Amino acid sequence: MLLFTPGPTPVPQNVRDAMSAETMHHRTPEFEAVFEKTREHLFELFATDEVVMIASSGTGAMEATVTNLCKNTLLNVNSGKFGERFGKIAKAHGLKNVEIKNEWDTPVSVADVVAAVEANSDIDAIAVQISESAGGLRHPVEELAEAVKKVNPDIMIIADGITAVGVERIDVTNIDALIAGSQKALMLPPGLAIIGLSNAAIEKIGEGKGYYFNLASEIKKQRQNTTAYTAATTLIIGLLEVLETIKKEGGFGVLYCNTARRAKATKTALEAIGLHSYPKVPAKSMTTIDDKDAAKIRSALKEEYGVNVAGGQDHLKGKIFRINQMGLIAPYESIWVVNAIELILHRLGRLEYAGTAAKVFNEVYFKTALEKKEI
Ligand SMILES: *Cc1c(COP(=O)(O)O)cnc(C)c1O
């Protein structure tokens, strides 16, 4: 079965092998050496002033950043399930909360965020997804962050990059917390979250908040290449292997470029066979198609072609399907997927099969390589 869901993503064989070694004790020089090397790679990936790894799924990092960086009112951007979650976290912790809500295909307007911040001086943190996985859209986070900092540089910008870190280069100039999760673009099993932090964020964190998710305790320990509580040793060993594999395959720049080419080739191929891309601004992490036959296409992909893609949630259940673009994906796998979709559409009587999707994918993906064109 080809796992083509936008999280979890397939774990490469060499990474699974690296994680199958005997369990290492976390308070040892051997593990501290692994931790230190992993941290060095993470500093390059995140480009932030500090970086901490915590043993939790991505939501734990969302909660940690909200509780440690918001003292008064959180503005959250809700264009989908994950954006909505930030508001729920704020409420669960008794913080005041303002929400900007849009349909799941619509990125937030920077002007709306600026207006909200100008109207409410209690807002001291903004939480937003870079790539909102519910509908596969890209929010203009960098522009939003820059505009907000012009109004009030003390407002903390929390960017959920769980489906963006490792997908594309993110400009962190005005971002205070950047979140990643192991099971998405980092090609690992679930259970590890990573947070990049700005110096301003570290200052605001001060003594930290809470107990397990107290970021001050973690920063202090992780600067010494250890963790406040038992580290997720196996996942960190896997993470080091993932980061070294990316390096061996040309580095982060090559990964971003290949991801962008694959995302563009997939979208163009599916549009060429009459399908429609759902989000107004698609993220590079996944290709999201809305279609009346979405549920049928998804189950035929699984049953007839051995491809597992994700569906939609809530009001988009049965209305969309999402094809992963995160990680080191061989293009022949993507070609198999778009070709299978064309065959399914043929069987549904919607077109005459002509091998169009695979041809268009190849043209877009490989021509850019021949011409060394930037996407
Ligand atoms: C998957 C995901 C999360 C939640 O992560 P969990 O690991 O399921 O807790 C948060 N934000 C985005 C954008 C995601 O895609």
mmCIF file with all atom_site columns, C-alpha atoms in Angstrom, residues 83-172:
data_model
loop_
_atom_site.group_PDB
_atom_site.id
_atom_site.type_symbol
_atom_site.label_atom_id
_atom_site.label_alt_id
_atom_site.label_comp_id
_atom_site.label_asym_id
_atom_site.label_entity_id
_atom_site.label_seq_id
_atom_site.pdbx_PDB_ins_code
_atom_site.Cartn_x
_atom_site.Cartn_y
_atom_site.Cartn_z
_atom_site.occupancy
_atom_site.B_iso_or_equiv
_atom_site.pdbx_formal_charge
_atom_site.auth_seq_id
_atom_site.auth_comp_id
_atom_site.auth_asym_id
_atom_site.auth_atom_id
_atom_site.pdbx_PDB_model_num
ATOM 1  C CA . GLY A 1 83  ? -6.845  26.741 13.213 1.00 0.00 ? 83  GLY A CA 1
ATOM 2  C CA . GLU A 1 84  ? -9.992  26.162 15.240 1.00 0.00 ? 84  GLU A CA 1
ATOM 3  C CA . ARG A 1 85  ? -7.934  24.056 17.681 1.00 0.00 ? 85  ARG A CA 1
ATOM 4  C CA . PHE A 1 86  ? -5.817  27.058 18.728 1.00 0.00 ? 86  PHE A CA 1
ATOM 5  C CA . GLY A 1 87  ? -8.986  28.831 19.898 1.00 0.00 ? 87  GLY A CA 1
ATOM 6  C CA . LYS A 1 88  ? -10.073 25.751 21.847 1.00 0.00 ? 88  LYS A CA 1
ATOM 7  C CA . ILE A 1 89  ? -6.654  25.569 23.538 1.00 0.00 ? 89  ILE A CA 1
ATOM 8  C CA . ALA A 1 90  ? -6.872  29.249 24.560 1.00 0.00 ? 90  ALA A CA 1
ATOM 9  C CA . LYS A 1 91  ? -10.343 28.719 26.051 1.00 0.00 ? 91  LYS A CA 1
ATOM 10 C CA . ALA A 1 92  ? -9.283  25.537 27.846 1.00 0.00 ? 92  ALA A CA 1
ATOM 11 C CA . HIS A 1 93  ? -6.618  27.597 29.634 1.00 0.00 ? 93  HIS A CA 1
ATOM 12 C CA . GLY A 1 94  ? -8.921  30.500 30.501 1.00 0.00 ? 94  GLY A CA 1
ATOM 13 C CA . LEU A 1 95  ? -7.326  32.904 28.053 1.00 0.00 ? 95  LEU A CA 1
ATOM 14 C CA . LYS A 1 96  ? -9.418  35.440 26.184 1.00 0.00 ? 96  LYS A CA 1
ATOM 15 C CA . ASN A 1 97  ? -9.870  34.566 22.563 1.00 0.00 ? 97  ASN A CA 1
ATOM 16 C CA . VAL A 1 98  ? -10.719 36.374 19.319 1.00 0.00 ? 98  VAL A CA 1
ATOM 17 C CA . GLU A 1 99  ? -11.150 34.378 16.140 1.00 0.00 ? 99  GLU A CA 1
ATOM 18 C CA . ILE A 1 100 ? -11.064 35.231 12.456 1.00 0.00 ? 100 ILE A CA 1
ATOM 19 C CA . LYS A 1 101 ? -13.087 32.576 10.683 1.00 0.00 ? 101 LYS A CA 1
ATOM 20 C CA . ASN A 1 102 ? -13.182 31.801 6.983  1.00 0.00 ? 102 ASN A CA 1
ATOM 21 C CA . GLU A 1 103 ? -14.376 28.954 4.784  1.00 0.00 ? 103 GLU A CA 1
ATOM 22 C CA . TRP A 1 104 ? -11.815 26.132 4.579  1.00 0.00 ? 104 TRP A CA 1
ATOM 23 C CA . ASP A 1 105 ? -10.664 27.088 1.080  1.00 0.00 ? 105 ASP A CA 1
ATOM 24 C CA . THR A 1 106 ? -9.916  30.692 2.035  1.00 0.00 ? 106 THR A CA 1
ATOM 25 C CA . PRO A 1 107 ? -6.638  32.029 3.435  1.00 0.00 ? 107 PRO A CA 1
ATOM 26 C CA . VAL A 1 108 ? -6.870  34.749 6.053  1.00 0.00 ? 108 VAL A CA 1
ATOM 27 C CA . SER A 1 109 ? -6.727  38.358 4.877  1.00 0.00 ? 109 SER A CA 1
ATOM 28 C CA . VAL A 1 110 ? -3.754  40.269 6.297  1.00 0.00 ? 110 VAL A CA 1
ATOM 29 C CA . ALA A 1 111 ? -5.926  43.396 6.438  1.00 0.00 ? 111 ALA A CA 1
ATOM 30 C CA . ASP A 1 112 ? -8.464  41.549 8.624  1.00 0.00 ? 112 ASP A CA 1
ATOM 31 C CA . VAL A 1 113 ? -5.729  40.530 11.049 1.00 0.00 ? 113 VAL A CA 1
ATOM 32 C CA . VAL A 1 114 ? -4.322  44.071 11.227 1.00 0.00 ? 114 VAL A CA 1
ATOM 33 C CA . ALA A 1 115 ? -7.837  45.469 11.788 1.00 0.00 ? 115 ALA A CA 1
ATOM 34 C CA . ALA A 1 116 ? -8.457  42.949 14.600 1.00 0.00 ? 116 ALA A CA 1
ATOM 35 C CA . VAL A 1 117 ? -5.182  43.833 16.291 1.00 0.00 ? 117 VAL A CA 1
ATOM 36 C CA . GLU A 1 118 ? -5.849  47.560 15.990 1.00 0.00 ? 118 GLU A CA 1
ATOM 37 C CA . ALA A 1 119 ? -9.356  47.126 17.415 1.00 0.00 ? 119 ALA A CA 1
ATOM 38 C CA . ASN A 1 120 ? -8.260  45.099 20.449 1.00 0.00 ? 120 ASN A CA 1
ATOM 39 C CA . SER A 1 121 ? -5.114  46.071 22.329 1.00 0.00 ? 121 SER A CA 1
ATOM 40 C CA . ASP A 1 122 ? -5.512  43.024 24.618 1.00 0.00 ? 122 ASP A CA 1
ATOM 41 C CA . ILE A 1 123 ? -4.340  40.724 21.825 1.00 0.00 ? 123 ILE A CA 1
ATOM 42 C CA . ASP A 1 124 ? -0.791  39.688 22.736 1.00 0.00 ? 124 ASP A CA 1
ATOM 43 C CA . ALA A 1 125 ? -0.398  36.597 20.559 1.00 0.00 ? 125 ALA A CA 1
ATOM 44 C CA . ILE A 1 126 ? -1.620  35.406 17.167 1.00 0.00 ? 126 ILE A CA 1
ATOM 45 C CA . ALA A 1 127 ? -1.792  31.744 16.242 1.00 0.00 ? 127 ALA A CA 1
ATOM 46 C CA . VAL A 1 128 ? -2.058  30.650 12.631 1.00 0.00 ? 128 VAL A CA 1
ATOM 47 C CA . GLN A 1 129 ? -1.265  27.653 10.469 1.00 0.00 ? 129 GLN A CA 1
ATOM 48 C CA . ILE A 1 130 ? 1.272   28.116 7.685  1.00 0.00 ? 130 ILE A CA 1
ATOM 49 C CA . SER A 1 131 ? -0.349  25.238 5.846  1.00 0.00 ? 131 SER A CA 1
ATOM 50 C CA . GLU A 1 132 ? -3.882  24.495 7.123  1.00 0.00 ? 132 GLU A CA 1
ATOM 51 C CA . SER A 1 133 ? -4.180  20.783 6.498  1.00 0.00 ? 133 SER A CA 1
ATOM 52 C CA . ALA A 1 134 ? -7.995  20.647 6.727  1.00 0.00 ? 134 ALA A CA 1
ATOM 53 C CA . GLY A 1 135 ? -8.393  22.091 3.222  1.00 0.00 ? 135 GLY A CA 1
ATOM 54 C CA . GLY A 1 136 ? -4.759  22.128 2.095  1.00 0.00 ? 136 GLY A CA 1
ATOM 55 C CA . LEU A 1 137 ? -4.417  25.900 1.972  1.00 0.00 ? 137 LEU A CA 1
ATOM 56 C CA . ARG A 1 138 ? -1.460  28.238 2.521  1.00 0.00 ? 138 ARG A CA 1
ATOM 57 C CA . HIS A 1 139 ? -2.000  31.232 4.812  1.00 0.00 ? 139 HIS A CA 1
ATOM 58 C CA . PRO A 1 140 ? 0.100   34.367 4.143  1.00 0.00 ? 140 PRO A CA 1
ATOM 59 C CA . VAL A 1 141 ? 1.850   34.005 7.489  1.00 0.00 ? 141 VAL A CA 1
ATOM 60 C CA . GLU A 1 142 ? 5.050   35.886 6.705  1.00 0.00 ? 142 GLU A CA 1
ATOM 61 C CA . GLU A 1 143 ? 3.129   38.932 5.375  1.00 0.00 ? 143 GLU A CA 1
ATOM 62 C CA . LEU A 1 144 ? 0.711   38.772 8.291  1.00 0.00 ? 144 LEU A CA 1
ATOM 63 C CA . ALA A 1 145 ? 3.565   38.619 10.793 1.00 0.00 ? 145 ALA A CA 1
ATOM 64 C CA . GLU A 1 146 ? 5.350   41.557 9.219  1.00 0.00 ? 146 GLU A CA 1
ATOM 65 C CA . ALA A 1 147 ? 2.196   43.682 9.179  1.00 0.00 ? 147 ALA A CA 1
ATOM 66 C CA . VAL A 1 148 ? 1.318   42.844 12.801 1.00 0.00 ? 148 VAL A CA 1
ATOM 67 C CA . LYS A 1 149 ? 4.818   43.647 14.062 1.00 0.00 ? 149 LYS A CA 1
ATOM 68 C CA . LYS A 1 150 ? 4.480   47.110 12.476 1.00 0.00 ? 150 LYS A CA 1
ATOM 69 C CA . VAL A 1 151 ? 1.366   47.720 14.584 1.00 0.00 ? 151 VAL A CA 1
ATOM 70 C CA . ASN A 1 152 ? 2.806   46.200 17.760 1.00 0.00 ? 152 ASN A CA 1
ATOM 71 C CA . PRO A 1 153 ? 6.163   44.398 17.800 1.00 0.00 ? 153 PRO A CA 1
ATOM 72 C CA . ASP A 1 154 ? 5.339   42.818 21.178 1.00 0.00 ? 154 ASP A CA 1
ATOM 73 C CA . ILE A 1 155 ? 2.574   40.630 19.752 1.00 0.00 ? 155 ILE A CA 1
ATOM 74 C CA . MET A 1 156 ? 3.841   37.056 19.565 1.00 0.00 ? 156 MET A CA 1
ATOM 75 C CA . ILE A 1 157 ? 3.378   35.254 16.256 1.00 0.00 ? 157 ILE A CA 1
ATOM 76 C CA . ILE A 1 158 ? 2.806   31.528 16.714 1.00 0.00 ? 158 ILE A CA 1
ATOM 77 C CA . ALA A 1 159 ? 3.083   29.705 13.402 1.00 0.00 ? 159 ALA A CA 1
ATOM 78 C CA . ASP A 1 160 ? 1.921   26.108 13.168 1.00 0.00 ? 160 ASP A CA 1
ATOM 79 C CA . GLY A 1 161 ? 4.301   24.711 10.575 1.00 0.00 ? 161 GLY A CA 1
ATOM 80 C CA . ILE A 1 162 ? 3.398   21.070 11.157 1.00 0.00 ? 162 ILE A CA 1
ATOM 81 C CA . THR A 1 163 ? 2.726   20.659 7.416  1.00 0.00 ? 163 THR A CA 1
ATOM 82 C CA . ALA A 1 164 ? 5.164   23.393 6.334  1.00 0.00 ? 164 ALA A CA 1
ATOM 83 C CA . VAL A 1 165 ? 8.510   22.861 8.090  1.00 0.00 ? 165 VAL A CA 1
ATOM 84 C CA . GLY A 1 166 ? 10.452  20.548 5.769  1.00 0.00 ? 166 GLY A CA 1
ATOM 85 C CA . VAL A 1 167 ? 8.153   21.408 2.852  1.00 0.00 ? 167 VAL A CA 1
ATOM 86 C CA . GLU A 1 168 ? 9.291   24.896 1.923  1.00 0.00 ? 168 GLU A CA 1
ATOM 87 C CA . ARG A 1 169 ? 11.635  27.602 3.154  1.00 0.00 ? 169 ARG A CA 1
ATOM 88 C CA . ILE A 1 170 ? 9.860   29.729 5.733  1.00 0.00 ? 170 ILE A CA 1
ATOM 89 C CA . ASP A 1 171 ? 10.918  33.301 6.406  1.00 0.00 ? 171 ASP A CA 1
ATOM 90 C CA . VAL A 1 172 ? 11.053  33.420 10.202 1.00 0.00 ? 172 VAL A CA 1
#
